[in-house]
Each structure stands twice: as structure tokens, then as C-alpha cells.
Amino acid sequence: MANHLQLGFQDASSPIMEELVEFHDHALMVVLAICSLVLYLLTLMLTEKLTSNTVDAQEIELIWTILPAIVLILLALPSLQILYMMDEINEPDLTLKAIGHQWYWTYEYTDFKDLTFDSYMTPTTDLPLGHFRLLEVDHRVVIPMESPIRIIVTASDVLHSWTVPSLGVKTDAIPGRLNQTSITTTRPGIFYGQCSEICGANHSYMPIVVESTPLTHFDSWSSLLS
């Protein structure tokens, strides 16, 4: 959950988000090194009298050609690795289908017979004390922790996007098309998200709440609803 004046990411709660945060820090260090080098060279050019002739300096031309290529490789390799990890789905324990509507979500647990419900934002007038305004819903998505979950995302009317930042997931919901992603929560907790695709007048009023619980609690919850 983000807080006021927060400059970084939310606490990672899935292996994919942990990898994304590490790559973000890695890329920032590369950018910091480049900016420091450029600032040093600019300061040197403004304060020192350059007497060397660099018109035919093949060595420096070779260096400033090879160095950017090395930097791009250092950024591309971990980026491609994370990209393939995000698309990889290995034998999920549970499949969840999320359907976007204007302006609420419908969830179907396809491994159960009759486990389907709509999730609407809780109005401010009905909000319990201590809950978050514009982020709480009447029915949360409950998933077992430390279990691979496949999520199939689609929409019934316009474009939506199923997004939970702390889990590192953002999947577009497109009418007539099924997109899939996977998540694995590493700890119990409640994770908040919102639709991240402008979908109409009430776009900001269709939040997403994912509750990660131990497997025994999930079994009790599912037996009550199904």
C-alpha cells in the first residue's frame, strides 16, 4: 500500500515484483554512472585548457563506441530475463478469471463449480472505520499464498486493465480476447490495485483488492461461498 510522499515502489509481495525492483535499482545505478561521467567531462572542458588533438584519435572513438554497447547489453539481458519470467506459467494450482465491466469486476474461480461474484467499490458512506477510501471493495479476491495462480483477464464492454502494483501484475482486459498472467504471493496480506486503463466516467471507481491467506483459510473461505 502506497503512502504519502512515497518516492519508491510499494513493498514487493511476489517474486516477479522483487525482480522488477532489483532491475529498477540496477538501471538507476547505470544511469547514475553515466550522468556522473558526463558531468565530470563537462566540468573538465569548462575549467581546463585542452591542448591535445583529438581529430585523429582512433582510441577514444573506439572507446565511446564500445562503452554504450556494453551499457545496453547490461540493461537488455536482465530486462529480457524478467520479460520471459513474466510470461511463464508453470502448472498453476488455481485459475482465476477477471472480467472487467463499466465499472466493476467479475471474478470466476474456474476450478470450483459455482464460485463467481461481482466486486464493487465500497461507497464512502458505507466504508468501515480504518478502511481505505476509493480502494476498498465489497468482495475481495482471496487466493492462497505461496501458490502459483493463473489469472485470465478479459472485458465485456471497453478496455480495462487489471493492475496490482505490489504483486507486479498489470494485464489489459480487452473485449473478445483472453490475456493471461500469473502471480505467486510470498506473504499473507491485503494488496490494493486499480483499473489502469481509462475506461469511462467512473474509471477511478473500480478498485481491485487481493487478499492472500494460508491455504487452510482459503479452503474455509471457498467452502462457504461454493
Short mmCIF file of N, CA and C in Angstrom, two decimals, residues 33-160:
data_model
loop_
_atom_site.label_atom_id
_atom_site.label_comp_id
_atom_site.label_asym_id
_atom_site.label_seq_id
_atom_site.Cartn_x
_atom_site.Cartn_y
_atom_site.Cartn_z
N ALA A 33 25.93 6.38 -13.06
CA ALA A 33 27.32 6.34 -13.54
C ALA A 33 27.48 7.17 -14.81
N ILE A 34 26.52 7.06 -15.74
CA ILE A 34 26.60 7.82 -16.99
C ILE A 34 26.52 9.32 -16.71
N CYS A 35 25.57 9.72 -15.88
CA CYS A 35 25.43 11.15 -15.56
C CYS A 35 26.67 11.70 -14.86
N SER A 36 27.25 10.90 -13.98
CA SER A 36 28.46 11.35 -13.28
C SER A 36 29.61 11.54 -14.26
N LEU A 37 29.77 10.60 -15.19
CA LEU A 37 30.84 10.71 -16.18
C LEU A 37 30.65 11.93 -17.08
N VAL A 38 29.41 12.13 -17.55
CA VAL A 38 29.14 13.28 -18.40
C VAL A 38 29.36 14.59 -17.65
N LEU A 39 28.92 14.66 -16.40
CA LEU A 39 29.13 15.87 -15.61
C LEU A 39 30.61 16.14 -15.38
N TYR A 40 31.37 15.08 -15.14
CA TYR A 40 32.82 15.25 -14.95
C TYR A 40 33.48 15.77 -16.22
N LEU A 41 33.13 15.22 -17.37
CA LEU A 41 33.72 15.67 -18.63
C LEU A 41 33.33 17.11 -18.95
N LEU A 42 32.08 17.47 -18.69
CA LEU A 42 31.66 18.86 -18.93
C LEU A 42 32.42 19.82 -18.02
N THR A 43 32.58 19.45 -16.77
CA THR A 43 33.34 20.30 -15.84
C THR A 43 34.79 20.43 -16.28
N LEU A 44 35.36 19.31 -16.74
CA LEU A 44 36.75 19.33 -17.21
C LEU A 44 36.92 20.23 -18.43
N MET A 45 35.97 20.18 -19.35
CA MET A 45 36.06 21.01 -20.56
C MET A 45 35.91 22.49 -20.25
N LEU A 46 35.13 22.82 -19.23
CA LEU A 46 34.89 24.23 -18.91
C LEU A 46 35.99 24.84 -18.04
N THR A 47 36.71 23.99 -17.32
CA THR A 47 37.70 24.52 -16.38
C THR A 47 39.14 24.31 -16.82
N GLU A 48 39.40 23.37 -17.72
CA GLU A 48 40.77 23.09 -18.14
C GLU A 48 40.99 23.54 -19.58
N LYS A 49 42.24 23.83 -19.88
CA LYS A 49 42.63 24.16 -21.25
C LYS A 49 43.05 22.89 -21.96
N LEU A 50 42.26 22.49 -22.93
CA LEU A 50 42.56 21.26 -23.66
C LEU A 50 43.57 21.56 -24.75
N THR A 51 44.69 20.86 -24.72
CA THR A 51 45.75 21.08 -25.71
C THR A 51 45.94 19.88 -26.61
N SER A 52 45.34 18.74 -26.28
CA SER A 52 45.54 17.54 -27.10
C SER A 52 44.68 17.61 -28.35
N ASN A 53 45.18 16.98 -29.39
CA ASN A 53 44.49 16.94 -30.68
C ASN A 53 43.71 15.63 -30.77
N THR A 54 42.38 15.73 -30.81
CA THR A 54 41.54 14.51 -30.85
C THR A 54 40.91 14.30 -32.22
N VAL A 55 41.43 14.95 -33.23
CA VAL A 55 40.84 14.80 -34.56
C VAL A 55 41.04 13.40 -35.09
N ASP A 56 42.24 12.85 -34.86
CA ASP A 56 42.55 11.52 -35.38
C ASP A 56 42.78 10.51 -34.25
N ALA A 57 42.03 10.69 -33.17
CA ALA A 57 42.21 9.79 -32.02
C ALA A 57 41.30 8.58 -32.18
N GLN A 58 41.84 7.55 -32.83
CA GLN A 58 41.03 6.34 -33.03
C GLN A 58 40.73 5.64 -31.72
N GLU A 59 41.63 5.77 -30.74
CA GLU A 59 41.42 5.07 -29.47
C GLU A 59 40.16 5.58 -28.76
N ILE A 60 40.04 6.91 -28.66
CA ILE A 60 38.87 7.45 -27.97
C ILE A 60 37.58 7.17 -28.73
N GLU A 61 37.65 7.17 -30.06
CA GLU A 61 36.47 6.83 -30.85
C GLU A 61 36.05 5.38 -30.62
N LEU A 62 37.06 4.51 -30.49
CA LEU A 62 36.75 3.10 -30.21
C LEU A 62 36.10 2.95 -28.83
N ILE A 63 36.59 3.70 -27.86
CA ILE A 63 36.04 3.60 -26.50
C ILE A 63 34.61 4.09 -26.45
N TRP A 64 34.33 5.29 -27.06
CA TRP A 64 32.97 5.79 -26.94
C TRP A 64 31.99 5.10 -27.89
N THR A 65 32.49 4.16 -28.68
CA THR A 65 31.59 3.30 -29.45
C THR A 65 31.28 2.00 -28.71
N ILE A 66 32.30 1.43 -28.05
CA ILE A 66 32.13 0.15 -27.38
C ILE A 66 31.41 0.31 -26.04
N LEU A 67 31.72 1.37 -25.29
CA LEU A 67 31.11 1.54 -23.97
C LEU A 67 29.58 1.61 -24.01
N PRO A 68 28.97 2.41 -24.91
CA PRO A 68 27.49 2.39 -24.96
C PRO A 68 26.92 1.02 -25.30
N ALA A 69 27.62 0.26 -26.15
CA ALA A 69 27.13 -1.08 -26.48
C ALA A 69 27.15 -1.98 -25.24
N ILE A 70 28.20 -1.87 -24.43
CA ILE A 70 28.28 -2.67 -23.20
C ILE A 70 27.17 -2.27 -22.24
N VAL A 71 26.91 -0.96 -22.13
CA VAL A 71 25.85 -0.50 -21.24
C VAL A 71 24.50 -1.05 -21.68
N LEU A 72 24.23 -1.02 -22.99
CA LEU A 72 22.96 -1.55 -23.49
C LEU A 72 22.81 -3.04 -23.21
N ILE A 73 23.91 -3.78 -23.32
CA ILE A 73 23.86 -5.21 -23.01
C ILE A 73 23.57 -5.44 -21.53
N LEU A 74 24.20 -4.63 -20.67
CA LEU A 74 23.96 -4.76 -19.23
C LEU A 74 22.51 -4.46 -18.85
N LEU A 75 21.85 -3.64 -19.64
CA LEU A 75 20.43 -3.35 -19.38
C LEU A 75 19.50 -4.34 -20.07
N ALA A 76 19.89 -4.81 -21.25
CA ALA A 76 18.98 -5.65 -22.04
C ALA A 76 18.88 -7.06 -21.47
N LEU A 77 19.98 -7.64 -21.01
CA LEU A 77 19.95 -9.03 -20.57
C LEU A 77 19.03 -9.25 -19.36
N PRO A 78 19.16 -8.50 -18.27
CA PRO A 78 18.20 -8.71 -17.17
C PRO A 78 16.78 -8.32 -17.53
N SER A 79 16.62 -7.33 -18.42
CA SER A 79 15.28 -6.94 -18.83
C SER A 79 14.59 -8.07 -19.59
N LEU A 80 15.29 -8.70 -20.51
CA LEU A 80 14.71 -9.81 -21.26
C LEU A 80 14.43 -11.01 -20.35
N GLN A 81 15.30 -11.24 -19.38
CA GLN A 81 15.07 -12.34 -18.46
C GLN A 81 13.77 -12.15 -17.67
N ILE A 82 13.55 -10.94 -17.16
CA ILE A 82 12.32 -10.67 -16.41
C ILE A 82 11.11 -10.75 -17.33
N LEU A 83 11.26 -10.29 -18.57
CA LEU A 83 10.14 -10.33 -19.51
C LEU A 83 9.68 -11.76 -19.76
N TYR A 84 10.62 -12.67 -19.94
CA TYR A 84 10.25 -14.07 -20.15
C TYR A 84 9.71 -14.70 -18.87
N MET A 85 10.22 -14.29 -17.72
CA MET A 85 9.69 -14.81 -16.45
C MET A 85 8.24 -14.39 -16.25
N MET A 86 7.88 -13.18 -16.67
CA MET A 86 6.51 -12.71 -16.50
C MET A 86 5.54 -13.46 -17.40
N ASP A 87 6.00 -13.97 -18.54
CA ASP A 87 5.13 -14.70 -19.45
C ASP A 87 5.07 -16.19 -19.15
N GLU A 88 5.90 -16.66 -18.24
CA GLU A 88 5.99 -18.09 -17.97
C GLU A 88 4.95 -18.49 -16.93
N ILE A 89 4.16 -19.52 -17.26
CA ILE A 89 3.15 -20.05 -16.35
C ILE A 89 3.36 -21.56 -16.22
N ASN A 90 3.76 -22.00 -15.04
CA ASN A 90 4.10 -23.41 -14.83
C ASN A 90 3.10 -24.06 -13.87
N GLU A 91 2.26 -24.91 -14.40
CA GLU A 91 1.35 -25.75 -13.62
C GLU A 91 0.71 -24.99 -12.46
N PRO A 92 -0.21 -24.08 -12.76
CA PRO A 92 -0.85 -23.30 -11.69
C PRO A 92 -1.71 -24.16 -10.79
N ASP A 93 -1.75 -23.80 -9.51
CA ASP A 93 -2.60 -24.51 -8.54
C ASP A 93 -4.04 -24.02 -8.61
N LEU A 94 -4.25 -22.83 -9.16
CA LEU A 94 -5.58 -22.23 -9.18
C LEU A 94 -5.68 -21.31 -10.38
N THR A 95 -6.85 -21.27 -11.00
CA THR A 95 -7.10 -20.37 -12.12
C THR A 95 -8.22 -19.41 -11.75
N LEU A 96 -7.94 -18.13 -11.94
CA LEU A 96 -8.90 -17.06 -11.62
C LEU A 96 -9.17 -16.27 -12.88
N LYS A 97 -10.44 -16.07 -13.19
CA LYS A 97 -10.81 -15.27 -14.35
C LYS A 97 -11.38 -13.94 -13.88
N ALA A 98 -10.80 -12.84 -14.38
CA ALA A 98 -11.23 -11.49 -14.03
C ALA A 98 -11.84 -10.84 -15.26
N ILE A 99 -13.09 -10.40 -15.13
CA ILE A 99 -13.83 -9.79 -16.25
C ILE A 99 -14.13 -8.34 -15.88
N GLY A 100 -13.67 -7.41 -16.70
CA GLY A 100 -13.89 -6.00 -16.44
C GLY A 100 -15.19 -5.51 -17.04
N HIS A 101 -15.93 -4.74 -16.26
CA HIS A 101 -17.16 -4.10 -16.71
C HIS A 101 -17.08 -2.61 -16.37
N GLN A 102 -18.00 -1.86 -16.92
CA GLN A 102 -18.14 -0.46 -16.51
C GLN A 102 -19.14 -0.41 -15.35
N TRP A 103 -18.72 -0.24 -14.11
CA TRP A 103 -17.37 -0.07 -13.62
C TRP A 103 -17.21 -0.94 -12.40
N TYR A 104 -17.00 -2.22 -12.62
CA TYR A 104 -16.79 -3.20 -11.56
C TYR A 104 -16.12 -4.41 -12.18
N TRP A 105 -15.71 -5.33 -11.33
CA TRP A 105 -15.04 -6.55 -11.79
C TRP A 105 -15.88 -7.76 -11.43
N THR A 106 -15.85 -8.76 -12.29
CA THR A 106 -16.45 -10.06 -12.01
C THR A 106 -15.34 -11.10 -11.95
N TYR A 107 -15.38 -11.93 -10.91
CA TYR A 107 -14.34 -12.94 -10.72
C TYR A 107 -14.96 -14.33 -10.76
N GLU A 108 -14.29 -15.21 -11.48
CA GLU A 108 -14.72 -16.60 -11.58
C GLU A 108 -13.56 -17.51 -11.20
N TYR A 109 -13.79 -18.35 -10.19
CA TYR A 109 -12.81 -19.37 -9.83
C TYR A 109 -13.16 -20.61 -10.64
N THR A 110 -12.46 -20.81 -11.74
CA THR A 110 -12.86 -21.84 -12.71
C THR A 110 -12.63 -23.26 -12.20
N ASP A 111 -11.84 -23.41 -11.13
CA ASP A 111 -11.61 -24.75 -10.58
C ASP A 111 -12.74 -25.18 -9.65
N PHE A 112 -13.65 -24.27 -9.34
CA PHE A 112 -14.79 -24.57 -8.49
C PHE A 112 -16.07 -24.50 -9.33
N LYS A 113 -17.10 -25.14 -8.85
CA LYS A 113 -18.32 -25.26 -9.65
C LYS A 113 -19.09 -23.95 -9.72
N ASP A 114 -19.41 -23.36 -8.59
CA ASP A 114 -20.24 -22.15 -8.57
C ASP A 114 -19.61 -21.07 -7.71
N LEU A 115 -18.38 -20.73 -7.99
CA LEU A 115 -17.68 -19.71 -7.21
C LEU A 115 -17.44 -18.50 -8.12
N THR A 116 -18.45 -17.64 -8.20
CA THR A 116 -18.41 -16.44 -9.04
C THR A 116 -19.05 -15.30 -8.27
N PHE A 117 -18.46 -14.13 -8.35
CA PHE A 117 -19.05 -12.97 -7.67
C PHE A 117 -18.59 -11.68 -8.35
N ASP A 118 -19.36 -10.63 -8.13
CA ASP A 118 -19.02 -9.29 -8.61
C ASP A 118 -18.35 -8.51 -7.49
N SER A 119 -17.44 -7.64 -7.85
CA SER A 119 -16.70 -6.85 -6.88
C SER A 119 -16.88 -5.37 -7.20
N TYR A 120 -17.62 -4.68 -6.34
CA TYR A 120 -17.89 -3.25 -6.50
C TYR A 120 -17.10 -2.46 -5.45
N MET A 121 -16.81 -1.22 -5.78
CA MET A 121 -16.18 -0.34 -4.81
C MET A 121 -17.15 -0.05 -3.67
N THR A 122 -16.63 -0.05 -2.45
CA THR A 122 -17.45 0.28 -1.30
C THR A 122 -17.68 1.79 -1.24
N PRO A 123 -18.92 2.26 -1.24
CA PRO A 123 -19.17 3.71 -1.17
C PRO A 123 -18.60 4.31 0.11
N THR A 124 -18.25 5.58 0.03
CA THR A 124 -17.66 6.25 1.19
C THR A 124 -18.61 6.25 2.38
N THR A 125 -19.91 6.33 2.13
CA THR A 125 -20.88 6.35 3.24
C THR A 125 -20.95 5.01 3.97
N ASP A 126 -20.59 3.91 3.28
CA ASP A 126 -20.65 2.58 3.89
C ASP A 126 -19.27 2.07 4.30
N LEU A 127 -18.26 2.91 4.22
CA LEU A 127 -16.88 2.46 4.46
C LEU A 127 -16.64 2.25 5.95
N PRO A 128 -16.20 1.06 6.36
CA PRO A 128 -15.89 0.84 7.79
C PRO A 128 -14.71 1.69 8.23
N LEU A 129 -14.63 1.95 9.51
CA LEU A 129 -13.56 2.76 10.07
C LEU A 129 -12.20 2.08 9.85
N GLY A 130 -11.25 2.83 9.33
CA GLY A 130 -9.91 2.30 9.11
C GLY A 130 -9.68 1.75 7.72
N HIS A 131 -10.72 1.63 6.91
CA HIS A 131 -10.55 1.14 5.54
C HIS A 131 -10.24 2.31 4.61
N PHE A 132 -9.73 1.98 3.43
CA PHE A 132 -9.23 3.00 2.51
C PHE A 132 -10.33 3.44 1.54
N ARG A 133 -10.50 4.75 1.46
CA ARG A 133 -11.49 5.32 0.56
C ARG A 133 -11.07 5.12 -0.89
N LEU A 134 -12.04 4.74 -1.73
CA LEU A 134 -11.86 4.51 -3.17
C LEU A 134 -10.99 3.29 -3.48
N LEU A 135 -10.59 2.53 -2.46
CA LEU A 135 -9.77 1.34 -2.69
C LEU A 135 -10.42 0.07 -2.15
N GLU A 136 -11.37 0.20 -1.25
CA GLU A 136 -12.00 -0.98 -0.65
C GLU A 136 -13.16 -1.46 -1.51
N VAL A 137 -13.41 -2.76 -1.50
CA VAL A 137 -14.49 -3.36 -2.29
C VAL A 137 -15.38 -4.20 -1.37
N ASP A 138 -16.56 -4.54 -1.90
CA ASP A 138 -17.48 -5.35 -1.10
C ASP A 138 -17.09 -6.83 -1.10
N HIS A 139 -16.42 -7.30 -2.15
CA HIS A 139 -15.98 -8.70 -2.21
C HIS A 139 -14.53 -8.73 -2.69
N ARG A 140 -13.65 -9.20 -1.82
CA ARG A 140 -12.24 -9.27 -2.16
C ARG A 140 -11.91 -10.56 -2.91
N VAL A 141 -10.83 -10.49 -3.69
CA VAL A 141 -10.28 -11.70 -4.31
C VAL A 141 -9.40 -12.38 -3.27
N VAL A 142 -9.71 -13.61 -2.94
CA VAL A 142 -8.95 -14.37 -1.95
C VAL A 142 -8.17 -15.46 -2.67
N ILE A 143 -6.86 -15.51 -2.42
CA ILE A 143 -6.01 -16.50 -3.06
C ILE A 143 -5.10 -17.12 -2.00
N PRO A 144 -4.67 -18.36 -2.20
CA PRO A 144 -3.73 -18.98 -1.25
C PRO A 144 -2.32 -18.46 -1.48
N MET A 145 -1.61 -18.19 -0.41
CA MET A 145 -0.25 -17.69 -0.52
C MET A 145 0.71 -18.82 -0.92
N GLU A 146 1.82 -18.41 -1.54
CA GLU A 146 2.89 -19.33 -1.96
C GLU A 146 2.38 -20.40 -2.91
N SER A 147 1.35 -20.07 -3.68
CA SER A 147 0.82 -20.98 -4.69
C SER A 147 0.75 -20.25 -6.02
N PRO A 148 1.22 -20.87 -7.10
CA PRO A 148 1.12 -20.21 -8.42
C PRO A 148 -0.34 -20.09 -8.86
N ILE A 149 -0.74 -18.88 -9.19
CA ILE A 149 -2.13 -18.59 -9.59
C ILE A 149 -2.11 -18.08 -11.02
N ARG A 150 -2.90 -18.70 -11.87
CA ARG A 150 -3.07 -18.20 -13.24
C ARG A 150 -4.28 -17.29 -13.27
N ILE A 151 -4.10 -16.11 -13.84
CA ILE A 151 -5.19 -15.14 -13.93
C ILE A 151 -5.49 -14.87 -15.40
N ILE A 152 -6.73 -15.13 -15.78
CA ILE A 152 -7.20 -14.86 -17.14
C ILE A 152 -8.02 -13.58 -17.10
N VAL A 153 -7.65 -12.62 -17.92
CA VAL A 153 -8.25 -11.29 -17.87
C VAL A 153 -8.93 -10.98 -19.19
N THR A 154 -10.16 -10.48 -19.11
CA THR A 154 -10.90 -10.06 -20.29
C THR A 154 -11.86 -8.95 -19.88
N ALA A 155 -12.62 -8.45 -20.84
CA ALA A 155 -13.58 -7.38 -20.57
C ALA A 155 -14.85 -7.64 -21.36
N SER A 156 -15.95 -7.06 -20.91
CA SER A 156 -17.23 -7.26 -21.57
C SER A 156 -17.69 -6.04 -22.36
N ASP A 157 -17.04 -4.90 -22.19
CA ASP A 157 -17.53 -3.69 -22.86
C ASP A 157 -16.40 -2.88 -23.48
N VAL A 158 -15.54 -2.27 -22.64
CA VAL A 158 -14.45 -1.43 -23.15
C VAL A 158 -13.13 -1.94 -22.56
N LEU A 159 -12.04 -1.27 -22.92
CA LEU A 159 -10.73 -1.66 -22.41
C LEU A 159 -10.62 -1.37 -20.91
N HIS A 160 -10.09 -2.34 -20.17
CA HIS A 160 -9.74 -2.16 -18.77
C HIS A 160 -8.33 -2.69 -18.57
#
